[in-house]
């Protein structure tokens, strides 16, 4: 790794979502189902009859063929739910937060995409000749669409690129996104 100003540059990781609510809901459903099944198994071991839902489920699974529509549909639903839970567990989830550079070892900072876009939009609106601007900030790219009403488009584009390149650098993001600037004339009225 390159060394700048005597300190090693550390890799900045994305922010991960905590996902407490989905985890709590799933835990409650699994706990309730496991408790109900455990109660029914204990009741059967104590020489009582199994619950009606368990008898019907066991009879249905014993008599239905595997290629039955409801069996295939239930298996597909269980697979989709399991795949969705795996995706939730393996992905960061906080895509709207852009990680910023580490200035101090104990501090992790992030900037919301909308806040970055608003900051860059305000910078772009200060350029002479710009009538309106729309900025979309992504993790890898910042797209800027501007309407210019009285200056030549090439001059406005050059000024916008200069101002926005400086603005993107001053955001302090860990990975500097690519900048795309498009300038056009507003549509004519009438």
XYZ file of N, CA, C and O in Angstrom:
760
model
N 0.831 -1.179 0.000
C 0.000 0.000 0.000
C 0.880 1.249 0.000
O 1.908 1.285 0.663
N 0.470 2.290 -0.708
C 1.254 3.507 -0.716
C 1.190 4.213 0.636
O 0.220 4.100 1.380
N 2.218 4.935 0.929
C 2.294 5.646 2.189
C 2.273 7.137 1.902
O 3.097 7.656 1.152
N 1.320 7.845 2.500
C 1.203 9.292 2.364
C 1.395 9.927 3.732
O 0.764 9.539 4.698
N 2.233 10.895 3.804
C 2.503 11.668 5.026
C 2.806 10.769 6.227
O 2.373 11.040 7.340
N 3.532 9.691 6.004
C 3.975 8.845 7.104
C 2.947 7.854 7.611
O 3.254 7.015 8.431
N 1.688 7.922 7.153
C 0.660 7.002 7.620
C 0.211 6.104 6.466
O 0.034 6.578 5.353
N 0.023 4.804 6.728
C -0.460 3.933 5.650
C -1.916 4.237 5.327
O -2.707 4.557 6.203
N -2.255 4.128 4.046
C -3.627 4.348 3.607
C -4.411 3.069 3.853
O -4.013 1.996 3.424
N -5.528 3.198 4.571
C -6.336 2.030 4.879
C -7.498 1.947 3.910
O -8.002 2.957 3.439
N -7.929 0.734 3.657
C -9.065 0.517 2.780
C -10.347 0.918 3.508
O -10.575 0.528 4.653
N -11.183 1.677 2.836
C -12.429 2.139 3.432
C -13.543 1.208 2.966
O -13.739 1.000 1.777
N -14.280 0.671 3.911
C -15.360 -0.250 3.602
C -16.697 0.472 3.614
O -16.858 1.496 4.254
N -17.662 -0.096 2.905
C -19.006 0.462 2.881
C -19.700 0.214 4.211
O -19.337 -0.681 4.963
N -20.742 0.985 4.462
C -21.519 0.832 5.675
C -22.510 -0.313 5.504
O -23.071 -0.501 4.440
N -22.717 -1.068 6.579
C -23.650 -2.186 6.564
C -24.899 -1.825 7.354
O -24.811 -1.210 8.418
N -26.038 -2.225 6.847
C -27.299 -1.998 7.551
C -27.404 -2.961 8.722
O -26.961 -4.102 8.647
N -27.993 -2.500 9.801
C -28.123 -3.331 10.988
C -29.229 -4.366 10.809
O -29.091 -5.512 11.223
N -30.325 -3.978 10.207
C -31.459 -4.871 9.925
C -32.005 -5.542 11.185
O -32.190 -6.746 11.243
N -32.261 -4.776 12.210
C -32.785 -5.333 13.450
C -34.236 -5.793 13.311
O -34.619 -6.818 13.854
N -35.045 -5.025 12.611
C -36.477 -5.356 12.510
C -36.694 -6.655 11.735
O -37.397 -7.557 12.223
N -36.106 -6.838 10.526
C -36.305 -8.138 9.852
C -35.749 -9.310 10.647
O -36.358 -10.384 10.686
N -34.617 -9.110 11.316
C -34.044 -10.194 12.113
C -34.948 -10.532 13.299
O -35.150 -11.711 13.628
N -35.522 -9.517 13.950
C -36.413 -9.764 15.085
C -37.697 -10.460 14.635
O -38.182 -11.377 15.310
N -38.255 -10.034 13.491
C -39.469 -10.680 12.983
C -39.211 -12.136 12.621
O -40.006 -13.025 12.953
N -38.112 -12.399 11.943
C -37.785 -13.773 11.579
C -37.544 -14.617 12.817
O -38.013 -15.759 12.900
N -36.849 -14.076 13.800
C -36.595 -14.821 15.031
C -37.902 -15.129 15.758
O -38.080 -16.225 16.287
N -38.842 -14.176 15.764
C -40.128 -14.406 16.428
C -40.921 -15.493 15.717
O -41.523 -16.367 16.367
N -40.927 -15.479 14.381
C -41.662 -16.496 13.622
C -41.045 -17.873 13.831
O -41.754 -18.866 14.078
N -39.721 -17.963 13.769
C -39.049 -19.257 13.959
C -39.253 -19.756 15.380
O -39.520 -20.948 15.605
N -39.158 -18.869 16.355
C -39.351 -19.263 17.746
C -40.783 -19.750 17.983
O -41.007 -20.775 18.643
N -41.751 -19.042 17.443
C -43.147 -19.471 17.601
C -43.408 -20.813 16.943
O -44.055 -21.690 17.527
N -42.930 -20.994 15.723
C -43.122 -22.272 15.031
C -42.418 -23.420 15.723
O -42.985 -24.515 15.880
N -41.184 -23.184 16.171
C -40.441 -24.244 16.860
C -41.094 -24.584 18.197
O -41.172 -25.759 18.585
N -41.602 -23.570 18.921
C -42.280 -23.823 20.195
C -43.549 -24.622 20.008
O -43.840 -25.550 20.777
N -44.326 -24.277 18.984
C -45.562 -25.003 18.707
C -45.276 -26.453 18.321
O -45.942 -27.384 18.802
N -44.281 -26.653 17.475
C -43.917 -28.011 17.071
C -43.380 -28.809 18.262
O -43.721 -29.988 18.434
N -42.573 -28.196 19.099
C -42.027 -28.880 20.273
C -43.146 -29.265 21.241
O -43.153 -30.368 21.799
N -44.112 -28.363 21.425
C -45.252 -28.680 22.289
C -46.030 -29.869 21.745
O -46.404 -30.776 22.498
N -46.246 -29.889 20.427
C -47.007 -30.982 19.832
C -46.246 -32.301 19.935
O -46.848 -33.340 20.226
N -44.950 -32.289 19.721
C -44.151 -33.520 19.830
C -44.169 -34.014 21.272
O -44.312 -35.225 21.525
N -44.062 -33.096 22.237
C -44.104 -33.509 23.650
C -45.475 -34.077 24.001
O -45.574 -35.049 24.777
N -46.548 -33.505 23.443
C -47.889 -34.026 23.710
C -48.055 -35.443 23.138
O -48.671 -36.311 23.769
N -47.523 -35.694 21.962
C -47.609 -37.028 21.360
C -46.811 -38.030 22.196
O -47.247 -39.158 22.416
N -45.651 -37.619 22.698
C -44.835 -38.511 23.541
C -45.533 -38.811 24.869
O -45.263 -39.833 25.493
N -46.436 -37.925 25.271
C -47.175 -38.138 26.523
C -48.499 -38.862 26.258
O -49.436 -38.749 27.051
N -48.581 -39.586 25.155
C -49.739 -40.396 24.772
C -51.002 -39.578 24.546
O -52.109 -39.999 24.887
N -50.852 -38.395 23.984
C -52.000 -37.593 23.559
C -51.991 -37.536 22.041
O -50.998 -37.849 21.394
N -53.103 -37.096 21.492
C -53.198 -37.003 20.027
C -52.422 -35.793 19.526
O -52.356 -34.765 20.198
N -51.897 -35.916 18.320
C -51.209 -34.783 17.690
C -52.239 -33.723 17.301
O -53.429 -34.022 17.129
N -51.814 -32.498 17.186
C -52.715 -31.418 16.776
C -53.230 -31.698 15.369
O -52.571 -32.354 14.561
N -54.405 -31.181 15.075
C -55.067 -31.461 13.795
C -54.229 -30.959 12.614
O -54.126 -31.645 11.586
N -53.612 -29.800 12.727
C -52.835 -29.265 11.609
C -51.642 -30.168 11.295
O -51.276 -30.344 10.146
N -51.051 -30.762 12.349
C -49.896 -31.635 12.122
C -50.329 -32.955 11.493
O -49.638 -33.493 10.622
N -51.478 -33.483 11.909
C -51.987 -34.729 11.302
C -52.321 -34.501 9.828
O -51.967 -35.305 8.973
N -53.014 -33.384 9.534
C -53.363 -33.084 8.141
C -52.120 -32.865 7.292
O -52.049 -33.311 6.140
N -51.128 -32.177 7.847
C -49.897 -31.939 7.104
C -49.159 -33.246 6.833
O -48.706 -33.487 5.704
N -49.082 -34.118 7.832
C -48.400 -35.411 7.647
C -49.150 -36.281 6.644
O -48.535 -36.926 5.775
N -50.476 -36.303 6.719
C -51.263 -37.084 5.764
C -51.128 -36.523 4.353
O -50.999 -37.269 3.380
N -51.166 -35.206 4.243
C -51.036 -34.576 2.924
C -49.678 -34.833 2.303
O -49.574 -35.133 1.106
N -48.618 -34.728 3.090
C -47.278 -34.988 2.567
C -47.075 -36.463 2.226
O -46.315 -36.795 1.318
N -47.754 -37.354 2.949
C -47.616 -38.786 2.672
C -48.403 -39.205 1.439
O -48.008 -40.142 0.737
N -49.524 -38.536 1.142
C -50.373 -38.970 0.039
C -50.154 -38.189 -1.255
O -50.461 -38.696 -2.327
N -49.667 -36.978 -1.190
C -49.478 -36.181 -2.417
C -48.193 -36.573 -3.130
O -47.160 -36.791 -2.504
N -48.225 -36.626 -4.447
C -46.986 -36.892 -5.196
C -46.100 -35.629 -5.196
O -46.579 -34.510 -4.992
N -44.824 -35.816 -5.429
C -43.881 -34.698 -5.391
C -44.081 -33.706 -6.526
O -43.698 -32.547 -6.403
N -44.683 -34.130 -7.624
C -44.889 -33.209 -8.739
C -46.248 -32.507 -8.667
O -46.666 -31.860 -9.627
N -46.925 -32.588 -7.531
C -48.184 -31.889 -7.338
C -47.925 -30.374 -7.348
O -46.894 -29.889 -6.884
N -48.875 -29.623 -7.879
C -48.711 -28.177 -8.033
C -48.491 -27.495 -6.689
O -47.613 -26.627 -6.572
N -49.246 -27.868 -5.664
C -49.108 -27.215 -4.362
C -47.781 -27.550 -3.696
O -47.197 -26.705 -3.009
N -47.282 -28.758 -3.881
C -45.983 -29.140 -3.308
C -44.870 -28.345 -3.992
O -43.973 -27.796 -3.333
N -44.932 -28.258 -5.316
C -43.915 -27.508 -6.060
C -43.989 -26.022 -5.713
O -42.968 -25.358 -5.527
N -45.209 -25.498 -5.591
C -45.383 -24.087 -5.246
C -44.846 -23.787 -3.845
O -44.169 -22.772 -3.627
N -45.124 -24.670 -2.895
C -44.597 -24.489 -1.535
C -43.084 -24.561 -1.498
O -42.427 -23.779 -0.796
N -42.502 -25.505 -2.256
C -41.046 -25.613 -2.301
C -40.425 -24.380 -2.957
O -39.390 -23.873 -2.495
N -41.052 -23.871 -4.013
C -40.541 -22.668 -4.672
C -40.616 -21.455 -3.745
O -39.689 -20.638 -3.689
N -41.700 -21.344 -3.001
C -41.846 -20.249 -2.050
C -40.800 -20.335 -0.943
O -40.193 -19.322 -0.568
N -40.562 -21.547 -0.429
C -39.545 -21.726 0.612
C -38.152 -21.390 0.075
O -37.344 -20.755 0.765
N -37.866 -21.786 -1.155
C -36.563 -21.459 -1.761
C -36.412 -19.959 -1.979
O -35.349 -19.394 -1.720
N -37.460 -19.306 -2.450
C -37.391 -17.853 -2.677
C -37.190 -17.106 -1.366
O -36.395 -16.159 -1.291
N -37.902 -17.534 -0.320
C -37.737 -16.902 0.980
C -36.324 -17.114 1.523
O -35.700 -16.183 2.043
N -35.799 -18.314 1.389
C -34.432 -18.589 1.838
C -33.400 -17.799 1.060
O -32.444 -17.264 1.638
N -33.579 -17.681 -0.254
C -32.658 -16.903 -1.073
C -32.715 -15.429 -0.692
O -31.675 -14.761 -0.591
N -33.925 -14.917 -0.446
C -34.071 -13.522 -0.034
C -33.365 -13.259 1.302
O -32.683 -12.253 1.469
N -33.491 -14.191 2.246
C -32.815 -14.038 3.532
C -31.299 -14.092 3.378
O -30.570 -13.358 4.057
N -30.805 -14.948 2.498
C -29.363 -14.990 2.241
C -28.864 -13.697 1.623
O -27.802 -13.184 1.998
N -29.611 -13.154 0.677
C -29.221 -11.882 0.058
C -29.194 -10.771 1.104
O -28.274 -9.954 1.141
N -30.200 -10.729 1.973
C -30.210 -9.732 3.040
C -29.013 -9.884 3.970
O -28.448 -8.900 4.435
N -28.626 -11.113 4.244
C -27.513 -11.345 5.155
C -26.167 -11.011 4.531
O -25.235 -10.612 5.230
N -26.041 -11.144 3.224
C -24.738 -10.990 2.580
C -24.500 -9.633 1.928
O -23.398 -9.375 1.464
N -25.493 -8.772 1.866
C -25.310 -7.482 1.222
C -25.292 -6.368 2.257
O -25.964 -6.454 3.284
N -24.541 -5.297 1.973
C -24.429 -4.199 2.936
C -25.752 -3.493 3.207
O -26.066 -3.170 4.336
N -26.521 -3.208 2.191
C -27.826 -2.620 2.414
C -27.880 -1.113 2.481
O -28.859 -0.526 2.099
N -26.864 -0.444 2.973
C -26.875 1.016 3.065
C -26.236 1.612 1.819
O -25.152 2.177 1.862
N -26.934 1.510 0.714
C -26.389 2.001 -0.551
C -26.474 3.511 -0.657
O -25.816 4.116 -1.478
N -27.289 4.152 0.172
C -27.459 5.599 0.085
C -26.364 6.358 0.823
O -26.310 7.576 0.738
N -25.485 5.654 1.525
C -24.416 6.306 2.274
C -23.090 6.062 1.568
O -22.681 4.921 1.372
N -22.423 7.153 1.185
C -21.119 7.069 0.535
C -20.032 7.181 1.604
O -20.021 8.150 2.361
N -19.121 6.205 1.689
C -18.066 6.279 2.707
C -17.080 7.403 2.395
O -16.727 7.641 1.244
N -16.631 8.080 3.457
C -15.686 9.176 3.304
C -14.292 8.707 3.712
O -14.124 7.642 4.299
N -13.290 9.526 3.384
C -11.905 9.188 3.714
C -11.709 9.127 5.222
O -12.350 9.842 5.972
N -10.761 8.252 5.636
C -10.397 8.159 7.050
C -9.398 9.261 7.365
O -8.256 9.222 6.931
N -9.826 10.245 8.127
C -8.895 11.275 8.584
C -8.313 10.866 9.928
O -7.172 11.153 10.224
N -9.136 10.205 10.751
C -8.711 9.727 12.070
C -9.054 8.243 12.160
O -10.068 7.803 11.633
N -8.233 7.505 12.862
C -8.401 6.054 12.908
C -9.704 5.632 13.596
O -10.287 4.610 13.265
N -10.169 6.409 14.557
C -11.349 6.010 15.326
C -12.667 6.516 14.758
O -13.722 6.225 15.306
N -12.632 7.288 13.692
C -13.847 7.921 13.183
C -14.147 7.402 11.778
O -13.292 7.446 10.903
N -15.390 6.910 11.599
C -15.872 6.524 10.272
C -16.977 7.488 9.902
O -17.926 7.673 10.651
N -16.851 8.083 8.740
C -17.851 9.054 8.309
C -18.448 8.622 6.980
O -17.793 7.972 6.164
N -19.690 9.019 6.773
C -20.371 8.740 5.523
C -21.206 9.939 5.123
O -21.632 10.736 5.957
N -21.426 10.068 3.838
C -22.195 11.180 3.296
C -23.363 10.601 2.506
O -23.177 9.724 1.654
N -24.562 11.093 2.790
C -25.746 10.641 2.099
C -25.680 11.063 0.624
O -25.227 12.163 0.308
N -26.118 10.200 -0.265
C -26.074 10.515 -1.702
C -26.864 11.776 -2.037
O -26.441 12.583 -2.845
N -28.034 11.918 -1.426
C -28.853 13.101 -1.709
C -28.162 14.374 -1.239
O -28.250 15.408 -1.902
N -27.474 14.313 -0.101
C -26.744 15.485 0.389
C -25.595 15.836 -0.551
O -25.349 17.020 -0.827
N -24.895 14.821 -1.049
C -23.817 15.078 -2.008
C -24.379 15.692 -3.286
O -23.800 16.645 -3.829
N -25.504 15.174 -3.761
C -26.111 15.715 -4.977
C -26.572 17.149 -4.770
O -26.386 18.002 -5.652
N -27.156 17.462 -3.617
C -27.585 18.830 -3.339
C -26.401 19.790 -3.251
O -26.461 20.922 -3.754
N -25.321 19.348 -2.641
C -24.126 20.191 -2.546
C -23.574 20.494 -3.928
O -23.233 21.651 -4.238
N -23.486 19.481 -4.770
C -22.974 19.691 -6.122
C -23.943 20.522 -6.961
O -23.519 21.333 -7.785
N -25.241 20.352 -6.749
C -26.227 21.152 -7.475
C -26.100 22.628 -7.105
O -26.139 23.502 -7.969
N -25.910 22.905 -5.820
C -25.737 24.294 -5.393
C -24.484 24.907 -6.008
O -24.479 26.070 -6.403
N -23.419 24.108 -6.092
C -22.191 24.594 -6.734
C -22.424 24.880 -8.213
O -21.938 25.868 -8.748
N -23.158 23.988 -8.876
C -23.390 24.147 -10.314
C -24.275 25.357 -10.603
O -24.109 26.022 -11.627
N -25.212 25.641 -9.716
C -26.103 26.784 -9.932
C -25.371 28.116 -9.834
O -25.859 29.140 -10.317
N -24.183 28.141 -9.242
C -23.393 29.363 -9.141
C -22.666 29.707 -10.436
O -22.155 30.805 -10.584
N -22.606 28.770 -11.366
C -21.926 29.011 -12.642
C -22.799 29.927 -13.500
O -24.005 29.722 -13.629
N -22.167 30.914 -14.088
C -22.884 31.877 -14.915
C -23.452 31.193 -16.157
O -22.764 30.425 -16.830
N -24.722 31.457 -16.440
C -25.374 30.903 -17.617
C -26.185 29.662 -17.353
O -26.901 29.191 -18.228
N -26.115 29.111 -16.148
C -26.857 27.895 -15.819
C -28.248 28.290 -15.340
O -28.409 29.067 -14.405
N -29.250 27.736 -16.002
C -30.632 28.028 -15.653
C -31.170 27.024 -14.633
O -31.800 27.402 -13.655
N -30.915 25.739 -14.875
C -31.334 24.701 -13.932
C -30.371 23.522 -14.051
O -29.740 23.314 -15.084
N -30.306 22.743 -12.952
C -29.370 21.608 -12.887
C -30.073 20.443 -12.199
O -30.825 20.631 -11.243
N -29.804 19.251 -12.710
C -30.249 18.020 -12.055
C -29.016 17.154 -11.835
O -28.306 16.821 -12.793
N -28.762 16.777 -10.582
C -27.569 16.001 -10.226
C -28.015 14.682 -9.618
O -28.883 14.655 -8.738
N -27.414 13.595 -10.095
C -27.630 12.269 -9.518
C -26.286 11.741 -9.070
O -25.391 11.563 -9.892
N -26.153 11.497 -7.769
C -24.894 11.000 -7.214
C -25.026 9.515 -6.932
O -25.899 9.099 -6.177
N -24.169 8.730 -7.552
C -24.129 7.296 -7.307
C -22.840 6.930 -6.597
O -22.035 7.789 -6.249
N -22.631 5.640 -6.379
C -21.404 5.211 -5.714
C -20.197 5.377 -6.622
O -19.111 5.669 -6.154
N -20.373 5.194 -7.931
C -19.246 5.238 -8.852
C -19.302 6.405 -9.819
O -18.298 6.717 -10.460
N -20.451 7.063 -9.940
C -20.583 8.108 -10.954
C -21.521 9.208 -10.478
O -22.510 8.947 -9.817
N -21.173 10.439 -10.861
C -22.040 11.590 -10.626
C -22.474 12.101 -11.992
O -21.636 12.454 -12.826
N -23.786 12.112 -12.233
C -24.330 12.586 -13.504
C -24.943 13.966 -13.300
O -25.754 14.153 -12.385
N -24.575 14.896 -14.162
C -25.072 16.264 -14.065
C -25.699 16.630 -15.398
O -25.067 16.481 -16.451
N -26.932 17.097 -15.342
C -27.623 17.606 -16.526
C -27.990 19.049 -16.241
O -28.705 19.335 -15.284
N -27.506 19.944 -17.089
C -27.741 21.369 -16.873
C -28.398 21.972 -18.104
O -28.175 21.530 -19.234
N -29.192 23.001 -17.866
C -29.781 23.794 -18.939
C -29.142 25.181 -18.876
O -29.129 25.814 -17.823
N -28.618 25.612 -20.016
C -27.973 26.920 -20.096
C -28.765 27.791 -21.046
O -29.152 27.357 -22.130
N -28.964 29.063 -20.659
C -29.854 29.881 -21.480
C -29.178 31.019 -22.219
O -29.735 31.522 -23.165
N -27.956 31.468 -21.854
C -27.436 32.589 -22.628
C -25.963 32.474 -23.004
O -25.527 33.124 -23.919
N -25.180 31.648 -22.365
C -23.772 31.518 -22.730
C -23.583 30.361 -23.707
O -24.410 29.459 -23.775
N -22.477 30.346 -24.444
C -22.190 29.191 -25.310
C -22.069 27.906 -24.473
O -21.503 27.923 -23.374
N -22.586 26.814 -25.001
C -22.652 25.558 -24.253
C -21.273 25.029 -23.877
O -21.093 24.472 -22.787
N -20.292 25.184 -24.765
C -18.946 24.683 -24.469
C -18.329 25.401 -23.280
O -17.662 24.783 -22.443
N -18.552 26.709 -23.186
C -18.005 27.471 -22.060
C -18.694 27.068 -20.759
O -18.041 26.909 -19.725
N -19.997 26.905 -20.813
C -20.734 26.500 -19.615
C -20.297 25.107 -19.180
O -20.072 24.855 -17.988
N -20.138 24.188 -20.127
C -19.702 22.826 -19.807
C -18.313 22.835 -19.181
O -18.069 22.162 -18.170
N -17.402 23.625 -19.733
C -16.046 23.700 -19.179
C -16.064 24.263 -17.758
O -15.377 23.739 -16.867
N -16.843 25.333 -17.548
C -16.937 25.903 -16.199
C -17.571 24.924 -15.219
O -17.125 24.789 -14.075
N -18.621 24.229 -15.670
C -19.263 23.232 -14.806
C -18.312 22.100 -14.456
O -18.246 21.674 -13.292
N -17.580 21.587 -15.428
C -16.634 20.505 -15.151
C -15.567 20.945 -14.161
O -15.212 20.192 -13.251
N -15.065 22.169 -14.323
C -14.040 22.678 -13.400
C -14.608 22.812 -11.988
O -14.021 22.317 -11.018
N -15.762 23.450 -11.865
C -16.368 23.675 -10.548
C -16.767 22.353 -9.888
O -16.525 22.145 -8.694
N -17.371 21.455 -10.662
C -17.846 20.199 -10.077
C -16.709 19.235 -9.766
O -16.799 18.467 -8.805
N -15.640 19.249 -10.547
C -14.480 18.418 -10.229
C -13.893 18.855 -8.893
O -13.559 18.017 -8.039
N -13.786 20.162 -8.691
C -13.320 20.680 -7.402
C -14.299 20.295 -6.295
O -13.894 19.873 -5.208
N -15.608 20.422 -6.561
C -16.625 20.084 -5.567
C -16.616 18.621 -5.180
O -16.745 18.280 -4.006
N -16.454 17.738 -6.158
C -16.402 16.298 -5.865
C -15.178 15.997 -5.014
O -15.243 15.207 -4.065
N -14.055 16.635 -5.322
C -12.848 16.425 -4.518
C -13.005 16.913 -3.092
O -12.471 16.318 -2.152
N -13.737 17.999 -2.904
C -13.929 18.559 -1.570
C -14.976 17.808 -0.748
O -15.100 18.069 0.451
N -15.731 16.906 -1.363
C -16.684 16.108 -0.597
C -15.974 15.151 0.363
O -16.552 14.735 1.356
N -14.733 14.800 0.055
C -13.963 13.930 0.939
C -14.345 12.472 0.866
O -14.194 11.737 1.838
N -14.834 12.035 -0.291
C -15.243 10.640 -0.440
C -14.030 9.729 -0.552
O -12.988 10.118 -1.078
N -14.173 8.503 -0.075
C -13.068 7.543 -0.122
C -12.721 7.178 -1.569
O -11.557 7.070 -1.923
N -13.741 6.979 -2.394
C -13.528 6.692 -3.816
C -14.146 7.836 -4.596
O -15.346 8.066 -4.537
N -13.313 8.523 -5.352
C -13.805 9.658 -6.120
C -14.632 9.148 -7.298
O -14.139 8.412 -8.138
N -15.898 9.526 -7.356
C -16.743 9.058 -8.458
C -16.412 9.780 -9.756
O -15.923 10.912 -9.751
N -16.679 9.112 -10.877
C -16.493 9.729 -12.192
C -17.565 10.793 -12.382
O -18.678 10.675 -11.879
N -17.226 11.818 -13.124
C -18.139 12.944 -13.332
C -18.575 12.988 -14.789
O -17.740 12.961 -15.694
N -19.878 13.047 -15.018
C -20.445 13.177 -16.354
C -21.289 14.442 -16.382
O -22.223 14.579 -15.594
N -20.942 15.368 -17.289
C -21.655 16.645 -17.377
C -22.275 16.760 -18.764
O -21.590 16.597 -19.778
N -23.578 17.046 -18.796
C -24.291 17.291 -20.055
C -24.959 18.648 -19.943
O -25.648 18.930 -18.961
N -24.773 19.458 -20.975
C -25.366 20.790 -20.997
C -26.190 20.918 -22.267
O -25.753 20.520 -23.345
N -27.374 21.467 -22.118
C -28.273 21.641 -23.262
C -29.011 22.973 -23.111
O -28.961 23.618 -22.062
N -29.686 23.350 -24.171
C -30.537 24.535 -24.145
C -31.921 24.123 -23.667
O -32.375 22.998 -23.925
N -32.635 25.005 -22.984
C -34.011 24.670 -22.593
C -34.908 24.607 -23.823
O -34.637 25.236 -24.842
N -35.976 23.818 -23.763
C -36.877 23.724 -24.925
C -37.556 25.057 -25.183
O -37.857 25.810 -24.251
N -37.751 25.344 -26.448
C -38.395 26.618 -26.819
C -39.871 26.573 -26.499
O -40.530 25.554 -26.664
N -40.377 27.707 -26.073
C -41.796 27.798 -25.730
C -42.575 28.179 -26.967
O -42.166 29.024 -27.750
N -43.737 27.614 -27.120
C -44.675 27.989 -28.173
C -44.351 27.377 -29.432
O -44.686 27.314 -30.464
